[in-house]
């Protein structure tokens, strides 16, 4: 019997479309002999749908027609299995549309990568691919993540963080404190977004105020750090769990803007382009490839020692958070000093980092097999743990006295 794999994508997030692309890439890569794909799409409003049309990326060009064809559902655990139940249900006819054995969220950003969908899947009691609630929520939160990295002495930039609401009341004090601690130019980041949304560089006080005002539109917390002026970015993916994890080949992504932007990350395609930078292959650049469309060099042009250092730190970061499944850890190198910093972790990386695993001799279908195995492994571990005592304390009331 094939395993029914529920691929969940979309979601209430600024990275909604990118998530649809990652979901579709995974759907196309899955070994059809082993799995039956059950697509589950979450709309921008947070409603859940299923239907075969969701398997085709072209369907998303015309959302109005798509919504006429797909069926709104809710997930229900009936004690035996997880059902996709039509919502609102029909008085007669079939309401259980499908079932799933395991879920694979391929959602980026808010509600998908931050522990929200993971919590929902845990309440449902279904095995799911990827990080659990805690590692997802820390990984998504730039400020908490930085605190955890600092505590573990993993190299990361010093930062200054504050609440957006505090800033409204104490603007001058906060600006002075930032200027005391960090030299211009600085980078201002919204506390918990991804895809370069809410990020600006500031060269002076006027710039800083603008950048903060921009960031607070997106998040209730803001983080400021030194801007690395001569920056190299290197990314490395990790697969596994807190006990056993492996690092992939490293990549160097290239942007056209100072800050590798949403546009650089996802919109850089439109035309096909292959080329060579410094003798290494640059992955081609075409539309609708999501994170896979970015110009990048794989393997990154770094020394074997630097590569080992990055891979070790990537695995250390992954295990520190108690991650599971596949993540991508992004590094920054200050070219002026050659210092290396962990910048962030993406616990559901764009395109599930398949291009990095391909470069490490793990094909995308095998990567998904591994992810599903890890999901079942974690579920088995959980089931072996004690969540309740078999004795009913309430029933014993009175007898004990
Ligand atoms: N301290 C920094 N100095 C210079 N550039 C930075 C710095 N922090 C981030 N950037 C640039 O901004 C981009 C987005 O920042 P990042 O922290 O990765 O947030 P996101 O979660 O949005 O990807 C990075 O890929 C890098 O190009
Ligand atoms: Mg980033």
XYZ file of C-alpha atoms and ligand atoms in Angstrom:
429
model
C 0.000 0.000 0.000
C 1.218 3.469 -0.848
C 1.800 5.978 1.936
C -0.623 8.869 1.675
C 1.481 11.995 1.866
C -0.404 15.231 2.558
C 1.647 18.063 1.081
C 0.491 21.285 2.740
C 1.301 24.585 1.047
C 0.163 28.206 0.709
C -0.831 29.710 4.027
C -1.354 33.089 5.629
C 2.119 34.433 4.970
C 3.883 36.969 2.767
C 5.660 33.937 1.348
C 2.376 32.336 0.211
C 3.313 32.062 -3.469
C 6.822 30.793 -2.749
C 5.283 28.086 -0.612
C 3.039 27.032 -3.518
C 6.175 26.674 -5.646
C 8.055 24.653 -3.012
C 4.982 22.423 -2.555
C 4.741 21.883 -6.283
C 8.446 21.072 -6.587
C 8.097 18.460 -3.853
C 4.943 17.020 -5.456
C 6.766 16.621 -8.774
C 9.759 14.970 -7.134
C 7.945 12.401 -4.990
C 8.384 8.731 -5.831
C 4.920 7.852 -7.195
C 5.504 4.147 -6.554
C 5.778 4.761 -2.840
C 3.467 7.647 -2.182
C 0.051 8.872 -3.092
C 0.138 12.654 -2.967
C -2.765 14.414 -1.296
C -2.418 18.154 -1.924
C -3.669 20.438 0.826
C -3.736 24.119 -0.022
C -4.208 26.820 2.615
C -5.524 30.069 1.132
C -4.301 33.534 2.088
C -7.383 33.708 4.321
C -6.311 30.538 6.128
C -8.954 28.210 4.643
C -7.989 24.668 3.695
C -8.711 23.009 0.330
C -7.976 19.837 -1.583
C -8.409 18.751 -5.202
C -6.348 17.337 -8.056
C -6.097 20.788 -9.685
C -3.750 21.744 -6.848
C -1.150 19.355 -8.243
C -0.592 21.643 -11.242
C 1.226 24.945 -10.774
C -0.567 26.381 -13.824
C -3.883 26.193 -11.940
C -2.676 29.020 -9.684
C -2.575 31.501 -12.558
C -6.360 31.852 -12.378
C -7.355 31.699 -8.730
C -11.060 32.337 -9.388
C -11.397 29.231 -11.581
C -9.238 27.232 -9.183
C -11.479 28.006 -6.199
C -14.513 26.841 -8.208
C -12.899 23.443 -8.736
C -11.285 22.647 -5.393
C -13.106 21.617 -2.226
C -12.871 23.286 1.146
C -11.961 20.790 3.858
C -11.069 20.401 7.476
C -8.793 17.708 8.926
C -10.415 15.358 11.416
C -8.862 12.593 13.490
C -11.626 10.003 13.955
C -9.545 7.909 16.347
C -8.343 5.613 13.575
C -7.156 7.871 10.794
C -6.815 11.464 9.643
C -9.630 12.397 7.306
C -10.001 15.267 4.878
C -13.634 16.170 5.502
C -15.639 18.400 3.195
C -16.566 21.683 4.836
C -19.359 22.650 5.022
C -20.463 19.032 4.848
C -23.257 17.861 2.585
C -26.473 16.426 4.003
C -26.013 13.331 1.878
C -23.162 12.118 -0.279
C -19.556 11.564 0.607
C -18.000 13.990 3.039
C -14.747 12.160 3.799
C -12.874 13.059 0.641
C -9.535 11.483 1.436
C -7.196 10.413 4.249
C -3.515 11.028 4.958
C -0.874 8.990 6.783
C 1.757 11.695 7.108
C 1.843 15.448 6.491
C 4.588 17.485 4.864
C 4.233 21.232 5.371
C 6.103 23.109 2.631
C 5.111 26.500 3.947
C 7.437 29.431 4.467
C 7.223 32.193 7.004
C 4.359 33.054 9.324
C 1.926 30.264 10.249
C 3.947 27.681 8.347
C 7.529 27.852 9.504
C 6.918 29.324 12.958
C 5.365 26.367 14.759
C 1.731 27.238 14.050
C 0.945 24.495 11.522
C 3.209 22.132 13.474
C 1.048 22.707 16.579
C -2.085 22.031 14.564
C -0.647 18.777 13.224
C 0.407 17.709 16.708
C -3.056 18.308 18.086
C -4.388 16.200 15.222
C -1.882 13.498 16.180
C -0.450 12.976 12.737
C 3.229 12.375 11.929
C 4.636 15.338 10.064
C 7.825 16.217 8.249
C 10.179 18.815 9.640
C 10.883 20.736 12.793
C 8.588 20.571 15.806
C 6.879 23.550 17.439
C 9.829 24.725 19.528
C 12.556 24.507 16.906
C 10.262 26.064 14.288
C 9.283 29.010 16.450
C 12.808 29.767 17.642
C 14.193 29.339 14.144
C 11.666 31.772 12.721
C 12.223 34.423 15.359
C 15.361 36.337 14.499
C 15.751 37.779 18.007
C 15.173 34.573 19.985
C 17.378 32.697 17.555
C 20.193 35.170 18.087
C 19.848 34.799 21.860
C 20.091 31.018 21.591
C 23.135 31.249 19.287
C 24.844 33.679 21.663
C 24.178 31.405 24.631
C 25.744 28.476 22.765
C 28.685 30.662 21.684
C 28.012 30.000 18.022
C 29.477 32.994 16.178
C 26.747 35.537 15.355
C 26.590 39.330 15.120
C 25.870 41.415 18.220
C 22.420 42.922 18.094
C 20.070 45.345 19.760
C 16.395 44.386 20.008
C 13.287 46.261 21.140
C 9.498 46.121 21.066
C 7.784 48.201 18.383
C 5.341 49.570 20.973
C 8.223 50.690 23.191
C 9.726 52.572 20.282
C 6.607 54.641 19.827
C 6.972 55.944 23.413
C 10.765 56.050 23.724
C 12.029 56.826 20.275
C 14.936 59.082 21.249
C 16.183 56.820 24.041
C 16.131 53.751 21.793
C 17.903 55.554 18.945
C 20.621 56.770 21.335
C 21.101 53.289 22.755
C 21.443 51.784 19.280
C 23.984 54.445 18.322
C 25.914 53.781 21.513
C 26.132 50.043 20.863
C 26.399 49.722 17.082
C 28.246 51.793 14.499
C 26.655 52.878 11.225
C 25.891 51.458 8.757
C 23.377 49.171 10.447
C 20.787 46.667 9.266
C 17.289 46.908 10.705
C 15.169 43.756 10.637
C 11.585 42.977 11.580
C 11.750 40.378 14.359
C 10.099 37.424 12.744
C 9.702 37.616 8.996
C 11.567 36.001 6.131
C 12.400 36.626 2.480
C 14.040 39.973 3.253
C 10.664 41.548 4.058
C 10.955 44.348 6.639
C 14.752 44.684 6.242
C 16.573 47.922 5.462
C 20.100 49.252 5.726
C 20.675 52.603 7.462
C 23.711 54.833 7.099
C 22.743 57.601 9.516
C 20.186 58.622 12.127
C 17.553 59.793 9.615
C 17.936 56.525 7.698
C 17.723 54.546 10.930
C 14.411 56.145 11.895
C 13.009 55.405 8.450
C 14.204 51.809 8.606
C 12.688 51.280 12.070
C 9.393 52.800 11.036
C 9.380 50.453 8.065
C 10.226 47.377 10.187
C 7.575 48.062 12.849
C 4.894 47.865 10.191
C 5.709 44.180 9.906
C 6.504 43.028 13.391
C 5.993 43.756 17.067
C 9.747 43.492 17.630
C 12.727 44.929 15.797
C 16.385 43.964 15.696
C 19.358 46.109 14.717
C 22.857 44.839 13.930
C 26.034 46.031 12.253
C 25.843 45.965 8.461
C 28.656 43.938 6.979
C 29.784 46.148 4.143
C 31.808 43.612 2.221
C 29.652 40.577 2.615
C 29.789 37.044 1.273
C 26.827 34.817 1.942
C 27.216 31.046 2.173
C 24.353 28.635 2.821
C 24.445 25.026 3.932
C 21.565 22.611 4.394
C 21.252 19.957 7.107
C 19.114 16.791 7.136
C 18.428 14.645 10.153
C 17.337 15.162 13.734
C 18.824 16.285 17.033
C 20.748 13.025 17.391
C 22.042 12.410 13.884
C 22.372 15.114 11.260
C 24.313 15.578 8.019
C 25.399 18.766 6.251
C 25.105 19.297 2.504
C 27.372 20.941 -0.006
C 27.617 24.732 0.435
C 26.259 27.367 -1.949
C 27.002 31.027 -2.476
C 23.879 32.937 -3.515
C 24.235 36.158 -5.497
C 21.897 39.123 -5.462
C 21.729 42.271 -7.492
C 20.656 44.546 -4.628
C 22.690 45.338 -1.543
C 20.299 43.265 0.516
C 19.549 39.996 -1.142
C 15.930 40.839 -1.740
C 12.662 39.038 -2.211
C 13.019 39.914 -5.890
C 16.502 38.467 -6.081
C 15.416 35.368 -4.275
C 12.335 34.556 -6.257
C 11.761 36.860 -9.201
C 15.180 36.854 -10.771
C 14.028 34.495 -13.521
C 12.003 35.162 -16.596
C 14.659 34.056 -18.966
C 16.900 31.038 -18.943
C 20.440 31.713 -18.069
C 23.319 29.398 -17.427
C 26.791 30.515 -16.844
C 29.980 30.097 -14.998
C 31.350 32.261 -12.280
C 34.927 31.541 -11.368
C 34.762 28.147 -12.993
C 31.845 26.816 -10.928
C 28.429 26.075 -12.294
C 25.708 28.666 -11.775
C 22.330 27.044 -11.463
C 20.063 28.293 -14.188
C 17.659 31.004 -13.560
C 14.081 30.495 -14.665
C 10.651 31.663 -13.658
C 8.538 29.836 -11.073
C 11.479 28.109 -9.508
C 11.132 29.849 -6.161
C 14.299 29.630 -4.144
C 15.812 27.412 -6.831
C 15.803 30.330 -9.301
C 18.365 32.435 -7.515
C 21.794 32.799 -9.095
C 24.142 30.761 -7.021
C 27.432 28.987 -7.126
C 27.462 25.338 -6.035
C 29.806 24.291 -4.573
C 30.663 27.664 -3.093
C 34.157 28.813 -3.892
C 35.620 28.465 -0.396
C 38.590 26.618 1.050
C 38.045 23.034 2.260
C 38.735 24.282 5.820
C 36.079 26.994 5.576
C 33.634 24.486 4.148
C 34.229 22.076 7.019
C 33.842 24.903 9.532
C 30.540 25.966 7.943
C 29.224 22.404 7.787
C 30.132 21.788 11.427
C 28.475 25.010 12.559
C 25.412 24.219 10.443
C 24.993 20.822 12.134
C 25.679 22.345 15.560
C 23.005 25.017 15.001
C 20.501 22.413 13.749
C 21.062 20.189 16.779
C 21.075 23.122 19.197
C 17.520 23.945 18.202
C 16.465 20.297 18.181
C 15.568 20.484 14.502
C 14.227 17.622 12.418
C 13.856 17.128 8.671
C 15.649 19.547 6.372
C 16.785 23.066 7.249
C 19.100 25.577 5.633
C 21.546 27.551 7.733
C 22.676 30.848 6.228
C 26.094 32.265 6.987
C 27.714 35.638 6.466
C 31.420 36.197 5.943
C 32.901 39.639 6.517
C 35.369 39.860 3.649
C 37.367 42.536 5.472
C 38.188 40.288 8.425
C 37.264 36.814 7.128
C 35.031 36.423 10.174
C 32.194 33.931 9.842
C 28.734 34.363 11.408
C 25.602 32.265 11.487
C 22.908 34.629 10.233
C 19.752 32.566 10.349
C 18.126 29.181 9.993
C 15.294 28.409 7.600
C 13.456 25.431 9.032
C 11.431 24.954 5.828
C 13.929 26.127 3.248
C 12.875 27.267 -0.212
C 12.609 24.294 -2.599
C 13.497 22.153 0.470
C 17.114 22.904 -0.541
C 16.884 20.061 -3.081
C 19.550 21.669 -5.272
C 22.046 21.492 -2.379
C 21.229 17.830 -1.778
C 21.489 17.023 -5.463
C 24.965 18.518 -5.291
C 25.612 16.175 -2.342
C 24.413 13.156 -4.373
C 20.999 12.847 -2.774
C 18.247 13.135 -5.371
C 15.075 15.039 -4.452
C 12.892 11.895 -4.323
C 15.380 10.261 -1.923
C 15.470 13.440 0.147
C 11.686 13.247 0.532
C 11.924 9.538 1.471
C 14.351 10.512 4.214
C 12.110 13.318 5.443
C 9.123 10.998 5.672
C 11.197 8.351 7.486
C 12.262 10.999 10.019
C 8.624 12.023 10.523
C 7.610 8.422 11.319
C 10.664 7.957 13.531
C 9.740 10.990 15.641
C 6.128 9.836 15.866
C 7.249 6.411 17.123
C 9.458 8.081 19.736
C 6.558 10.243 20.872
C 4.166 7.349 21.100
C 6.587 5.496 23.344
C 6.556 8.378 25.818
C 4.087 8.630 28.661
C 1.518 11.356 28.283
C -1.017 10.227 30.854
C -1.374 7.775 33.704
C -3.769 4.967 33.129
C -5.305 5.433 36.579
C -8.193 7.875 36.614
C -7.531 10.051 39.638
C -11.097 11.365 39.593
C -12.514 7.838 39.765
C -10.341 7.150 42.799
C -11.727 10.164 44.668
C -13.151 9.149 48.013
C -11.559 5.677 47.992
C -8.269 7.182 49.077
C -9.601 8.943 52.158
N 24.297 42.268 9.090
C 24.143 42.289 7.761
N 25.028 42.948 6.977
C 24.877 42.994 5.639
N 23.856 42.428 4.978
C 22.935 41.761 5.692
C 23.030 41.650 7.122
N 21.974 40.944 7.570
C 21.251 40.615 6.473
N 21.823 41.115 5.343
C 21.313 40.940 3.963
O 19.892 40.886 4.013
C 19.413 39.617 3.542
C 18.197 39.177 4.341
O 18.514 39.072 5.720
P 18.184 37.786 6.582
O 18.671 38.050 7.949
O 18.730 36.618 5.880
O 16.619 37.763 6.614
P 15.502 36.908 5.837
O 14.897 36.032 6.866
O 14.535 37.913 5.386
O 16.165 36.136 4.748
C 20.602 38.695 3.673
O 20.494 37.623 2.790
C 21.768 39.639 3.348
O 21.870 39.827 1.942
Mg 17.896 35.060 4.794
